[in-house]
Structure formats: C-alpha cells, structure tokens
Coordinates of C-alpha atoms and ligand atoms in Angstrom, one line a residue:
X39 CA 0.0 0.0 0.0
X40 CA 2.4 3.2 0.8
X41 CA 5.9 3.3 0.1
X42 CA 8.1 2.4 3.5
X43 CA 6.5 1.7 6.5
X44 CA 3.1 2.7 7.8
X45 CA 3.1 5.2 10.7
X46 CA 0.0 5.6 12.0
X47 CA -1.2 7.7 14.7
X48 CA -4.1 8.1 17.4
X49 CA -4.0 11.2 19.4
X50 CA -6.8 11.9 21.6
X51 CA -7.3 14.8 24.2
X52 CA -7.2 13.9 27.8
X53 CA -10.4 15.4 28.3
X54 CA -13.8 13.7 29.9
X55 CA -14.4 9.8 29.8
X56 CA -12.9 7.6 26.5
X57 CA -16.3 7.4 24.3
X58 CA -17.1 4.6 21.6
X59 CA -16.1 7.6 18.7
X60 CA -12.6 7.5 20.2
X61 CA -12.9 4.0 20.2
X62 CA -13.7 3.5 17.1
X63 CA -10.8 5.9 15.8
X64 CA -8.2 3.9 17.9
X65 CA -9.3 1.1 16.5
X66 CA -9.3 1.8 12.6
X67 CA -5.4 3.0 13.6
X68 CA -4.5 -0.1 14.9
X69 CA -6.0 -2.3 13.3
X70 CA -4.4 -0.7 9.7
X71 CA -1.0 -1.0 11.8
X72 CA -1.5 -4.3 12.4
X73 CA -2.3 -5.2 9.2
X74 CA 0.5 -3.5 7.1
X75 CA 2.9 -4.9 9.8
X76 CA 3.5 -0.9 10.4
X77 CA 3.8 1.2 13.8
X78 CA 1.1 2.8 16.3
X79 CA 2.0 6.1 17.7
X80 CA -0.2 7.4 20.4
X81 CA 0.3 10.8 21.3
X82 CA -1.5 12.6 24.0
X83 CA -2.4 16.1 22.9
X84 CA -2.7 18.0 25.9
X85 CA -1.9 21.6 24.8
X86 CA -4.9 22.9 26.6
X87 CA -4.6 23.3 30.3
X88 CA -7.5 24.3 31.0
X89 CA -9.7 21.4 29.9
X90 CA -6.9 18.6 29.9
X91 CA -7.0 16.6 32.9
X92 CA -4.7 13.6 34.3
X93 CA -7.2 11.5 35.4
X94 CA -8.8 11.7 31.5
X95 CA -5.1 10.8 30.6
X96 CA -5.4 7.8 32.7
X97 CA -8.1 6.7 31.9
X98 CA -7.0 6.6 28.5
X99 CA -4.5 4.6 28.8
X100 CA -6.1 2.2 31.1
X101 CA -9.0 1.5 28.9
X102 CA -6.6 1.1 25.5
X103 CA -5.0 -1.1 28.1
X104 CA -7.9 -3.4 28.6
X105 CA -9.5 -3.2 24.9
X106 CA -6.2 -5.0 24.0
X107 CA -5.0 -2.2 21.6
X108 CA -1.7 -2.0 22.1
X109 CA 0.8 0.9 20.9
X110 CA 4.4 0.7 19.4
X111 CA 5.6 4.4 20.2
X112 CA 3.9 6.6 23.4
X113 CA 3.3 6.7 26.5
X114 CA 5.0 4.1 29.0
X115 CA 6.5 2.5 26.1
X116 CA 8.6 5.5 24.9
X117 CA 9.8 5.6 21.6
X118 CA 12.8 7.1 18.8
X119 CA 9.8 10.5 19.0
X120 CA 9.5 11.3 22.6
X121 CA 8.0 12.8 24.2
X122 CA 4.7 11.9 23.7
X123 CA 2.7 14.4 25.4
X124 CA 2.7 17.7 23.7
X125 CA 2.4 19.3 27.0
X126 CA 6.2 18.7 27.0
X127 CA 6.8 19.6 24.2
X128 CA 6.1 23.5 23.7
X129 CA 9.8 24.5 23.0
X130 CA 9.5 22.3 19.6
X131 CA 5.9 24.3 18.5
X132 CA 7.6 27.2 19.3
X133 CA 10.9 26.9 17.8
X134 CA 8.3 25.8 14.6
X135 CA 6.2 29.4 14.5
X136 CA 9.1 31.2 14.7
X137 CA 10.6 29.2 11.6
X138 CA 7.7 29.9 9.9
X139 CA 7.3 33.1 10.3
X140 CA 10.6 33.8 9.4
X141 CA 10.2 32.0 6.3
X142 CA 7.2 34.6 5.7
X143 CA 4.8 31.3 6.3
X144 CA 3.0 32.7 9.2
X145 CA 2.7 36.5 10.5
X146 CA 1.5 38.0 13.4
X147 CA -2.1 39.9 13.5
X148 CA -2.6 42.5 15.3
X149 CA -6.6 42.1 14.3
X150 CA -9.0 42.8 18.0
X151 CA -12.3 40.5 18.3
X152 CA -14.1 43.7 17.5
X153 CA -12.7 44.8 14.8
X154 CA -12.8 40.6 13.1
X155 CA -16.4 40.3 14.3
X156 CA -17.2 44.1 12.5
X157 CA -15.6 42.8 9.0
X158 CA -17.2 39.6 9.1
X159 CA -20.5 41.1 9.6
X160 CA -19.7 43.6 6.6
X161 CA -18.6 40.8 4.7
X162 CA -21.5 38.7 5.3
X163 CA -23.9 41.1 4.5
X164 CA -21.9 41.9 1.4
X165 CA -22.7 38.4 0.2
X166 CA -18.8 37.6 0.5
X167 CA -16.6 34.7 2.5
X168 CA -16.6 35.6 6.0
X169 CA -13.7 34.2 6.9
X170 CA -10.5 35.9 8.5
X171 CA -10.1 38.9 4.9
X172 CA -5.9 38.8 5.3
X173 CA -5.6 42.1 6.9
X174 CA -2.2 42.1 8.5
X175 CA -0.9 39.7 5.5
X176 CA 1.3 42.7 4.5
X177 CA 1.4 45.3 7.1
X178 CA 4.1 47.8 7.1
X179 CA 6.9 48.1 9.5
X180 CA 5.7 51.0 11.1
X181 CA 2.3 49.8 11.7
X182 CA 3.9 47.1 13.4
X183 CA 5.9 49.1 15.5
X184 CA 2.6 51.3 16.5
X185 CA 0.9 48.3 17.4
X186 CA 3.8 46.9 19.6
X187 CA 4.0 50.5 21.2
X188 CA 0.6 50.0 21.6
X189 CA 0.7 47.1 23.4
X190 CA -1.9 45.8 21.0
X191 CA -1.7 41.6 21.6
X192 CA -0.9 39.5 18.7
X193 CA -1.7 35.9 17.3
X194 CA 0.2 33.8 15.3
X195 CA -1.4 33.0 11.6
X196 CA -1.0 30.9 9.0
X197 CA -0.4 32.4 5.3
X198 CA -3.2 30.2 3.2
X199 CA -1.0 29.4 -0.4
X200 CA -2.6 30.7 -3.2
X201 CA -5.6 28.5 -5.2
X202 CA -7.9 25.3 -3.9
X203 CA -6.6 22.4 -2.2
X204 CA -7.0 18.9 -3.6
X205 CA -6.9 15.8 -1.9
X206 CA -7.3 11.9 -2.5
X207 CA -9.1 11.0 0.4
X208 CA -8.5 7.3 1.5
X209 CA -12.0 6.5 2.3
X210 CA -14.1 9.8 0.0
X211 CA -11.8 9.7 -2.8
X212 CA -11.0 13.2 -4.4
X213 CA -11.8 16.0 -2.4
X214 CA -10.9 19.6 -3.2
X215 CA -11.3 23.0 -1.1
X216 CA -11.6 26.2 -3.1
X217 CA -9.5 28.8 -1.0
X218 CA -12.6 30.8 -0.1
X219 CA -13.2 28.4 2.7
X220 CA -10.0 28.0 3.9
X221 CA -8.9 31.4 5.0
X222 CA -5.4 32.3 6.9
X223 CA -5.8 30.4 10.7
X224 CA -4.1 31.4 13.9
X225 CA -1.4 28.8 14.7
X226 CA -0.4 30.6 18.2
X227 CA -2.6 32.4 20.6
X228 CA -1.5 35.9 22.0
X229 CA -0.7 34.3 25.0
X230 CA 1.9 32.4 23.3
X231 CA 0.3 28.6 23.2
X232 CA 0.4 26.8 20.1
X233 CA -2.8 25.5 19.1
X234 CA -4.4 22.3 17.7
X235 CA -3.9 23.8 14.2
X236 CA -0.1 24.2 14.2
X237 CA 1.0 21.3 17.1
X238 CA -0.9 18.1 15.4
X239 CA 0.6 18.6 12.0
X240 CA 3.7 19.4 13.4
X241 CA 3.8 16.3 15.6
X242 CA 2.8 14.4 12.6
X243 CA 5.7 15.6 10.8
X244 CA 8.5 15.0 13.0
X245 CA 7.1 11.8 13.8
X246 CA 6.7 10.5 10.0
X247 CA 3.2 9.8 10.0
X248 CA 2.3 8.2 6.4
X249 CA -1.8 7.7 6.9
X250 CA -4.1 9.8 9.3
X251 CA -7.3 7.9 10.1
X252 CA -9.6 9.9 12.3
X253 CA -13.2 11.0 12.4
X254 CA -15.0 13.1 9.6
X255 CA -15.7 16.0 12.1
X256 CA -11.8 16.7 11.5
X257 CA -11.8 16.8 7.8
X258 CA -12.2 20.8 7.5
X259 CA -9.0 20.9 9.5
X260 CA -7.7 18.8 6.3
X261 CA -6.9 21.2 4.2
X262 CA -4.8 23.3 6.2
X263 CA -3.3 20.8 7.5
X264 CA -2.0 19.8 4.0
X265 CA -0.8 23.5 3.5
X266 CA 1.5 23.4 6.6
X267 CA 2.7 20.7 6.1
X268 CA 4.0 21.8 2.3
X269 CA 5.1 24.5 4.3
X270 CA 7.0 22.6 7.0
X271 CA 8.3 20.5 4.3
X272 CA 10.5 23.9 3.0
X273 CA 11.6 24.8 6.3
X274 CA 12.8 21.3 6.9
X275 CA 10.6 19.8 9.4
X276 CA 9.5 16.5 9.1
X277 CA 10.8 14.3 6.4
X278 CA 9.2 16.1 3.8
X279 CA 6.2 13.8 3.0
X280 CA 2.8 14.5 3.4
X281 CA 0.2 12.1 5.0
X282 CA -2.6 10.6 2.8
X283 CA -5.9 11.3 4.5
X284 CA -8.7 9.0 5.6
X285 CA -11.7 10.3 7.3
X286 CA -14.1 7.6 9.1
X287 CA -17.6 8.3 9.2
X288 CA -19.8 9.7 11.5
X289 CA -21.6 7.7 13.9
X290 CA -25.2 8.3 14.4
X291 CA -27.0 7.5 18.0
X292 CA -30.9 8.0 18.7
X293 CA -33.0 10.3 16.4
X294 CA -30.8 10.1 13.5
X295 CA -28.4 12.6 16.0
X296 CA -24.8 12.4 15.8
X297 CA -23.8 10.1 18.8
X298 CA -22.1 12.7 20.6
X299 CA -19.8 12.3 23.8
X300 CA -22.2 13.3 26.4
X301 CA -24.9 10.6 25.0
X302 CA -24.8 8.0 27.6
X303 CA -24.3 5.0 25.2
X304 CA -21.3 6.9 24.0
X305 CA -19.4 6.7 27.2
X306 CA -16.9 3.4 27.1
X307 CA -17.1 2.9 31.3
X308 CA -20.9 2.5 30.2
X309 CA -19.4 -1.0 28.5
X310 CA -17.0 -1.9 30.5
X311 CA -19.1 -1.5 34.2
X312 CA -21.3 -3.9 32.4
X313 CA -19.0 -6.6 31.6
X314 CA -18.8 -6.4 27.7
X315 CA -15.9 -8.1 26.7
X316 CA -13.3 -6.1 24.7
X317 CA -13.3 -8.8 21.7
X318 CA -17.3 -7.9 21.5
X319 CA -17.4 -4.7 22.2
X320 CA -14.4 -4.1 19.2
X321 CA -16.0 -6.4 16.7
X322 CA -19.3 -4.1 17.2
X323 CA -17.4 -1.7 17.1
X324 CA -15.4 -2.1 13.5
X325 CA -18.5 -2.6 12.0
X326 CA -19.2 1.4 12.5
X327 CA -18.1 1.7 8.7
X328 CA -16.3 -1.3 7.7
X329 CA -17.2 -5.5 7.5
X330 CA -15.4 -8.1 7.4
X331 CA -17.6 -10.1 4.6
X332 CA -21.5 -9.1 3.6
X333 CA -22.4 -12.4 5.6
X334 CA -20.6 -12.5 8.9
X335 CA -20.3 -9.7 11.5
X336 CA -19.0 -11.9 14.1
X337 CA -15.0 -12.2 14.3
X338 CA -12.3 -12.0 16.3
X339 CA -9.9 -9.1 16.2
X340 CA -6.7 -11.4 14.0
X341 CA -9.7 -12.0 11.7
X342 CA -10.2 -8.0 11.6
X343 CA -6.2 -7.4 11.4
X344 CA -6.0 -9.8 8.5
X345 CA -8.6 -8.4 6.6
X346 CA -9.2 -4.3 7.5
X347 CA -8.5 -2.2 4.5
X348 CA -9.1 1.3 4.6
X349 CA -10.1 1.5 1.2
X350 CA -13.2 -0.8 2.5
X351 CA -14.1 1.7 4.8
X352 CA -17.7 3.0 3.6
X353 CA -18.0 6.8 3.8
X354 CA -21.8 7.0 5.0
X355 CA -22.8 7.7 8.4
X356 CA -22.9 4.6 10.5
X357 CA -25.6 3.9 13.0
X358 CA -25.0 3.1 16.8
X359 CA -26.9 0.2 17.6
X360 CA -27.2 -1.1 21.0
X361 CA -29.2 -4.3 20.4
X362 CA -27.0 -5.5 18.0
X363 CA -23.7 -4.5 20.1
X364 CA -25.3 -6.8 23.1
X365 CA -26.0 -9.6 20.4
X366 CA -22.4 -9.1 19.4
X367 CA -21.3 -9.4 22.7
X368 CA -23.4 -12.8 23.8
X369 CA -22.4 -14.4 20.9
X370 CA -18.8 -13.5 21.9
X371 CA -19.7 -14.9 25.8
X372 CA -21.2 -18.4 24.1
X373 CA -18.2 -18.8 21.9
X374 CA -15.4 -18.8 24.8
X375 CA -13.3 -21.3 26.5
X376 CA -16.2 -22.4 29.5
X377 CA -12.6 -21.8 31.9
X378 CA -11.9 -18.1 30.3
X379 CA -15.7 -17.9 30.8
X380 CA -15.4 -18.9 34.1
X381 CA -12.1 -16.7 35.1
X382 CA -14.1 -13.4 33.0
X383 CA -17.0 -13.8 35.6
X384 CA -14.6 -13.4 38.6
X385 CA -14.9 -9.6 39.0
X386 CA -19.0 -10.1 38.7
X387 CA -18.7 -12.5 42.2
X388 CA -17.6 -10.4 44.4
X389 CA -18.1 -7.4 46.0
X390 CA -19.1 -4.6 45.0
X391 CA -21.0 -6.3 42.5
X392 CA -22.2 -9.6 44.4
X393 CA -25.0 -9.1 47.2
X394 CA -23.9 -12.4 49.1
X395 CA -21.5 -12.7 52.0
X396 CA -18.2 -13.5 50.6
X397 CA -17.5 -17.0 52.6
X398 CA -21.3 -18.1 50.8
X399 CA -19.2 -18.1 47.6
X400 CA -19.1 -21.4 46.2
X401 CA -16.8 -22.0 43.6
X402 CA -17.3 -25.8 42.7
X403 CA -20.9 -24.8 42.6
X404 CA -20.8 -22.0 40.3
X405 CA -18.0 -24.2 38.5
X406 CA -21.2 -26.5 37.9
X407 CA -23.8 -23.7 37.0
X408 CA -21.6 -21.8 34.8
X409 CA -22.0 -23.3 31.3
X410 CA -26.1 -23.0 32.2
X411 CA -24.8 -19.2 32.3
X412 CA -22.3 -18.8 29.8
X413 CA -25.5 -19.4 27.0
X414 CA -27.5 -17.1 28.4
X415 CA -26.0 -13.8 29.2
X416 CA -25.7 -10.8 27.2
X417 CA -22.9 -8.7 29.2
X418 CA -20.9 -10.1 32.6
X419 CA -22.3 -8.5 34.7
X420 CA -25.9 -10.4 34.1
X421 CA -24.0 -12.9 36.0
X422 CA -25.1 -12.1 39.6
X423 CA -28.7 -12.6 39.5
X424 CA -28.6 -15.5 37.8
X425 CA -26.3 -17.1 40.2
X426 CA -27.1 -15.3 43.6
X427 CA -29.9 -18.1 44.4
X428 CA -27.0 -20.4 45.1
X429 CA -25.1 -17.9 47.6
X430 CA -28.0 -15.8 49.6
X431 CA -29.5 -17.1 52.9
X432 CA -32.9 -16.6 51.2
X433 CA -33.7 -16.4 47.6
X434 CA -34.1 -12.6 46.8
X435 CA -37.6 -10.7 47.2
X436 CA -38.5 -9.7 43.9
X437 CA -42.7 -9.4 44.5
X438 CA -43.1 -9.2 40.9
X439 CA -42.7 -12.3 40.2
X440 CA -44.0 -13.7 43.4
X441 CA -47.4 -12.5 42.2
X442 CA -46.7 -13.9 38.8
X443 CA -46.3 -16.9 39.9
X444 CA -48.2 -17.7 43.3
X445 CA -51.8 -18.6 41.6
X446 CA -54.3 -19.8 43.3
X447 CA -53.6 -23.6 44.1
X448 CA -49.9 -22.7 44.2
X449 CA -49.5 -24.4 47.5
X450 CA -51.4 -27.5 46.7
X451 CA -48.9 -27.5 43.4
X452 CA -45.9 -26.6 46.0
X453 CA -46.8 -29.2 48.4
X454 CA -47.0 -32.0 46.2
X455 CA -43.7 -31.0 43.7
X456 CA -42.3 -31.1 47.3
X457 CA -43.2 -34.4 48.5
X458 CA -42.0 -36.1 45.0
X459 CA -38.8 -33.8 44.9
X460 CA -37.7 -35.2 48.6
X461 CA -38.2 -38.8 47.1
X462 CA -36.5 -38.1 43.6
X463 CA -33.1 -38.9 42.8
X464 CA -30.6 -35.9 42.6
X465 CA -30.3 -35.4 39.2
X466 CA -31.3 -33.1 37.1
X467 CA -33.8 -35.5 35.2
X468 CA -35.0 -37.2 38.0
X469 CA -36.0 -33.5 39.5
X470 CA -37.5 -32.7 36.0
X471 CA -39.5 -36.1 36.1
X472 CA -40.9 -35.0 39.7
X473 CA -42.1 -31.8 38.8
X474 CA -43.8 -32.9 35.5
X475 CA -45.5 -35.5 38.1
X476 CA -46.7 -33.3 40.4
X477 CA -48.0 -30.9 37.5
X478 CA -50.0 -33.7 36.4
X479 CA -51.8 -34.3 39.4
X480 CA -53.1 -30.7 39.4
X481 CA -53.9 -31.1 35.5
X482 CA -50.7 -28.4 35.1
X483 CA -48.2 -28.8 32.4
X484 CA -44.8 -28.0 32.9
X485 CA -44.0 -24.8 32.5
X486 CA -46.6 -23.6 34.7
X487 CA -45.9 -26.6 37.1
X488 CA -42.5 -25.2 37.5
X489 CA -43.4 -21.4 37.7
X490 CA -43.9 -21.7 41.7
X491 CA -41.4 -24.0 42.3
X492 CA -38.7 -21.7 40.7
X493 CA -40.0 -18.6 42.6
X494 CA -40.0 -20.4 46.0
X495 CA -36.5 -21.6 45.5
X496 CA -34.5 -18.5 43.5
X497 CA -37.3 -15.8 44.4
X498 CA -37.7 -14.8 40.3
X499 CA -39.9 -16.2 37.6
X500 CA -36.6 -16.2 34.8
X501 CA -33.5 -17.6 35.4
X502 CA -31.2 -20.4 34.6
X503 CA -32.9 -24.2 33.5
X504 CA -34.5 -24.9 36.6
X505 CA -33.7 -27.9 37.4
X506 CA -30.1 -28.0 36.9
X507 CA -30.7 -25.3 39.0
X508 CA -31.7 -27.3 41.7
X509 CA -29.3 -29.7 41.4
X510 CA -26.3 -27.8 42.1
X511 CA -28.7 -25.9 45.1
X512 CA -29.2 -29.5 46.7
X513 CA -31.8 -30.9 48.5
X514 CA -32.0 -29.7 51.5
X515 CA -32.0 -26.0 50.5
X516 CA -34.1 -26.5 47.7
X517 CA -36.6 -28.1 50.4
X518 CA -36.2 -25.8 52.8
X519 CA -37.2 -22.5 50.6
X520 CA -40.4 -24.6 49.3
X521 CA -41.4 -25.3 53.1
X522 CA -40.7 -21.4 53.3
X523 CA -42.9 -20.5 50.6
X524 CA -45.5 -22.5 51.5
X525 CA -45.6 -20.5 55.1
X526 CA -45.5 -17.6 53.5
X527 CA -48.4 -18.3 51.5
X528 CA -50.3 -19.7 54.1
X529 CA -50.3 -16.4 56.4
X530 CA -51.1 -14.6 53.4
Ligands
LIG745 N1 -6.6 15.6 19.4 C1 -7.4 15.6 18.3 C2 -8.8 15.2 18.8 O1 -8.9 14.7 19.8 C3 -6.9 14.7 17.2 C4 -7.4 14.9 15.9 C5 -6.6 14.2 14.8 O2 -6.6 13.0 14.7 O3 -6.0 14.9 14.0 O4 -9.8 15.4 18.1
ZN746 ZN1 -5.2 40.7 11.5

C-alpha cells in the first residue's frame, strides 16, 4: 500500500471519559497498523490546560489497556519521537512558529475580536466569504511598530498558499477546497500557546506519520493541514512527506443525531461496568463503517487485522446500535473457552457487584452452574442474578414475580412438587420427572408446574434451566425454601 512503512497515529485529548467515537478511531489506527505490519503512535495532545486533565489521561491509557489495543511508540513504552505528550513539548511548536514566520509562512495579526467580528458582519452582509479577509498579510513596518508601542496583543497566523486544495481521500476519494473556505488560521494564541492547528501537523511531521485515520468531524481541518505541512516541508521539518488522509464516518446514535460524547451510550465505562468483553465490544465496534464479509459480522480481532482495508471503509454515516452491540457481545460470551468464561465472571462474584456474604461463595458450585450461564448472558455482569440463588440465605424478594407466579392452588402444586422432589433422585432428570408428576396431578403442564417452584426456591420467575438449577442448590436448600414458601403463602 504506501511506500516504507506505515506510521500511523491516534491522538486523543485527555479530556472527559474515552467514548465509543474515540474507540472507534483507535481502533481503525490499529488495526491498519497491524495489518501493514507498520507502527502505532499514540500521542496525548494535551496543549490545553484548562480542559486537559490527568485522570482523563489515565483513563486513556487504562481502557486502551484493557481493549487490547496496544501501541508501538507513546506513553510508557517510549519511543525514537519522545515525548509523547505535547504538553512537553512547547519548545519544539515554538521553535516551529518562529521558523515559519521567518520563512514569511506565518505572521502575526494585530486584528482585536471587535474589529474581526465588524468585518465579518460587513462581509457577510456583502454576500462575501466571511472568513479571517488577510488584513495584516502585509502590514508595514511602522504599523507594526505602533501596534507593539501600543501594546496591541498579537496571534500567530498561518499564510493560506494561493488557489484550492486537492486531496485523494482514503475512504471519500477526491476532495478539493476552493480557498474561499480555507482562509489564513491562527497557529499561536496571543498568550503564546500553540494550538491544535499548528501542534498536530507538526507532531505528525517529526514523527513521519504516512496515513491519518480519524473521524470526519476533522476533515475541514484537512486542508490546512495539507498547506502546513508543504510549508514545513520547505523549512525542513519533518521528512518532507505529506500524510494521505482518511476520514471515518460519522456515527449516528438515537433520532438520527450524531452520537455525541455526552450521550450515555457513547461513554466506554458504560461497557466496560457492564461486563462487555473487549473482543465484543471491538467487533461491534469495526463494523461502525467497515465489514469483514457481507455475511458474517462476528469475528475475532486477528480475523479484523487480517482483513481491515481502509479502502473498505464505507463513507456514509454509521448507525449506533445497541441491540446489535449486546447480540455481538453474547455471541462473543457463548463462543469462549467455558474456563476463560469462568475466570471473565470473577470480578462479577464479588463485591461490590455480588449481594452475598463473601465466605457463601461457592466455587465448585458455580463451576457446575456456569455453562447453564455462559449461553445465556448478554454482558458479565448479568451474572449475579442469575447465580445469587445459590449464595443468599434466602432467595431474593423480587414481588413481581411472586405474584406472577403464586396462583391460586400454588400451595397444593408446591406441596405435592415437594413431597415427590424429597423422594426423587438428585439429578437433574430425576427432579424434571418429579415436577412434571406433580404438575399432572393438578392437571398443570410444565411450565406452569415449575413457575412456583422456581419462585419459592431462586425468588424470580426467569432464570437459569430450573432444574439443573436445583441440582447444584441441593436438597436440603431446595426443600427448605419450598417449606418457606409454603408459610408464606399460608399467612397470606
Ligand atoms: N486531538 C485531536 C482530537 O482529539 C486529534 C485529531 C486528529 O486526529 O487529528 O480530536
Ligand atoms: Zn489581523
């Protein structure tokens, strides 16, 4: 695909909680690393102090950390670039806008927020591009030196090259900019701090990026950011080369609304407090504008590496959908190892999320229980309620379904399920045959035979196969809870 290596890069903001659009984007840039055998950079660009924070930072990194996408060059792992966090790295930006204005690439305007907001008005009204108009392109030396005297604060600008931008976008194909809408942009504030504009294609630059895969939301920046870099290129920064471009499209949540980072669905702890697993959570996730075939959208993430071609990337908006991530994710859950089932659940069985008194834990019973489980769970963290029957005192309250399921003649069903139950064999089958037995004797098939029984003994109306169930509960506790329903219904 490109000449030399591929360097790609993902470099998010520390700012907020990691959503599934950032996701998404890390993703794409790995998974094109991976496949062309070519590096990860990820940078942390935190130029802006006042909205950066450490603990985004962290969080960050923990969550790449536990999707499994690792990095070749950044943080912790260091790299022939470093440092990876632009915060430390505000002599090289400023060493750069002084270069290029030397170069006559950038100039300083003197422009006030008045006097850009009066012209754009005039300009708008006129019918024209509102856009910055080039006013201190070409000021004279003296007007410079009044404004200094002044004290009149300056920015840092860009000088737009003459005549539209063209670009071969890797996922849109040809795009091109007329110059109109790409006017001169401040690359340092007044303050001195470099911003976004002038530090990302910089960093890109010295650190040989060849593809830049990020969201569509960035693609005016495109343009620009192809005119520094020609302009970078002359003063010798970088290696010369300019990225190719891919933009990934935009994901859409509820209402046909772009998902947007505050959206609850967006937010990746969302996922992760309720036990998604990474590999299902990422496969749902690569199918936000890409497949693997027309006819399968489950695979693992060496299936994805193998195949992902940005060129496959479709440009239309893709559409968030949460039923299909869960279904993702269940299928992912029924396809493991039963043991890396078993060890994933671990978290889910004690506290905070377990309601039972740690020493109740049974592991060789839950050992027993958990392939009953393992078929039925959407997300992880569905595993406490359908295993807490085995570790509570007393099946849970949940009156919902006691009403569902204590009828009238409940405790004539409930007395005679448990005389045959005491009799029965053990075994799963042998518990089956007894219910079906006592069912029949009160002209009740199964399923509504077993309604009461599985109320009185795990206190809700769904739950795991019921009599496998009761197996791994035992006799006497499964006898027990049906003596205690049967009180309870008779002071009712
Ligand atoms: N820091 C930018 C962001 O978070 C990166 C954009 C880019 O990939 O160029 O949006
Ligand atoms: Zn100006």
């Amino acid at each position: 695909m490109a000449n030399g290596p591929v360097r790609v890069r993902f470099c998010p903001s520390p700012t907020g909680n990691p959503h599934v659009g950032l996701v998404r984007t890390a993703l794409f840039n790995w998974a094109f690393a991976r496949h062309h055998g070519g590096t990860l950079v990820f940078r942390i660009e935190d130029t802006d102090a006042a909205r950066d924070s450490e603990e985004s930072y962290n969080q960050l990194l923990d969550s790449l950390r536990w999707l499994g996408l690792d990095w070749d060059e950044g943080p912790e792992v260091g790299g022939p670039h470093a440092p990876y966090r632009q915060s430390q790295r505000m002599d090289i930006y400023a060493d750069v806008a002084n270069k290029l204005q030397d170069a006559g690439h950038a100039y300083e305007c003197y422009c006030t927020a008045v006097e850009l907001e009066a012209r754009r008005d005039a300009a708008r009204a006129a019918g024209k591009p509102s856009g910055y108009d080039g006013t201190c392109r070409n000021l004279s030396a003296e007007r410079i030196a009044r404004y200094k005297a002044e004290g009149r604060p300056a920015i840092v600008r860009f000088r737009m090259p003459d005549g539209p931008i063209t670009f071969n976008d890797l996922v849109r194909g040809e795009l091109t900019f007329t110059q109109d809408n790409v006017p001169d942009f401040g690359i340092v504030r007044a303050n001195g701090a470099p911003l976004y504009t002038l530090v990302n294609p910089v960093d890109d630059a010295l650190m040989q990026i060849t593809h830049v895969l990020r969201g569509e939301d960035l693609l005016s920046s495109t343009p620009r950011q192809i005119a520094l870099y020609k302009a970078l290129a002359e003063i010798g920064v970088g290696n010369g080369t300019t990225p190719q471009f891919g933009h990934l499209p935009y994901v859409m949540g509820e209402g046909n609304k772009k998902l947007s980072k505050r959206d609850p669905e967006a937010s990746l702890n969302l996922y992760r407090e309720r036990g998604f697993l990474p590999e299902g959570l990422l496969n749902y996730l690569s199918l936000l504008g890409w497949s693997l075939s027309e006819d399968r959208d489950i695979f693992s993430m060496e299936e994805m590496v193998a195949t992902f071609d940005i060129s496959d990337v479709n440009a239309n908006p893709a559409r968030f959908d949460l039923k299909k991530c869960e279904y993702i994710n269940a299928t992912h859950l029924r396809e493991m190892d039963v043991k890396d089932f078993i060890e994933a659940c671990g978290p889910w069985l004690k506290a905070p999320h377990a309601p039972w008194r740690p020493e109740a834990f049974d592991r060789a019973a839950f050992e027993e229980i958990a392939p009953h489980a393992q078929t039925r769970l959407t997300v992880l963290s569905d595993i406490t309620a359908n295993v807490d029957f085995l570790f509570l005192d007393e099946p849970v309250e949940d009156e919902a379904s006691w009403a569902k399921a204590m009828k009238e003649g409940s405790d004539a069903l409930l007395r005679t399920a448990r005389a045959k139950l005491g009799d029965a064999d053990w075994n799963a089958e042998a518990l089956k045959n007894a219910v079906l037995a006592a069912g029949e004797e009160h002209g009740l098939k199964l399923g509504k035979a077993q309604a009461p029984v599985r109320v009185a003994v795990t206190g809700r109306t769904v739950g795991l196969p019921l009599f496998e169930s009761l197996e791994v509960l035992g006799r006497e506790r499964t006898l027990s809870r049906i003596d205690a329903a049967l009180e309870k219904l008779a002071a009712a």
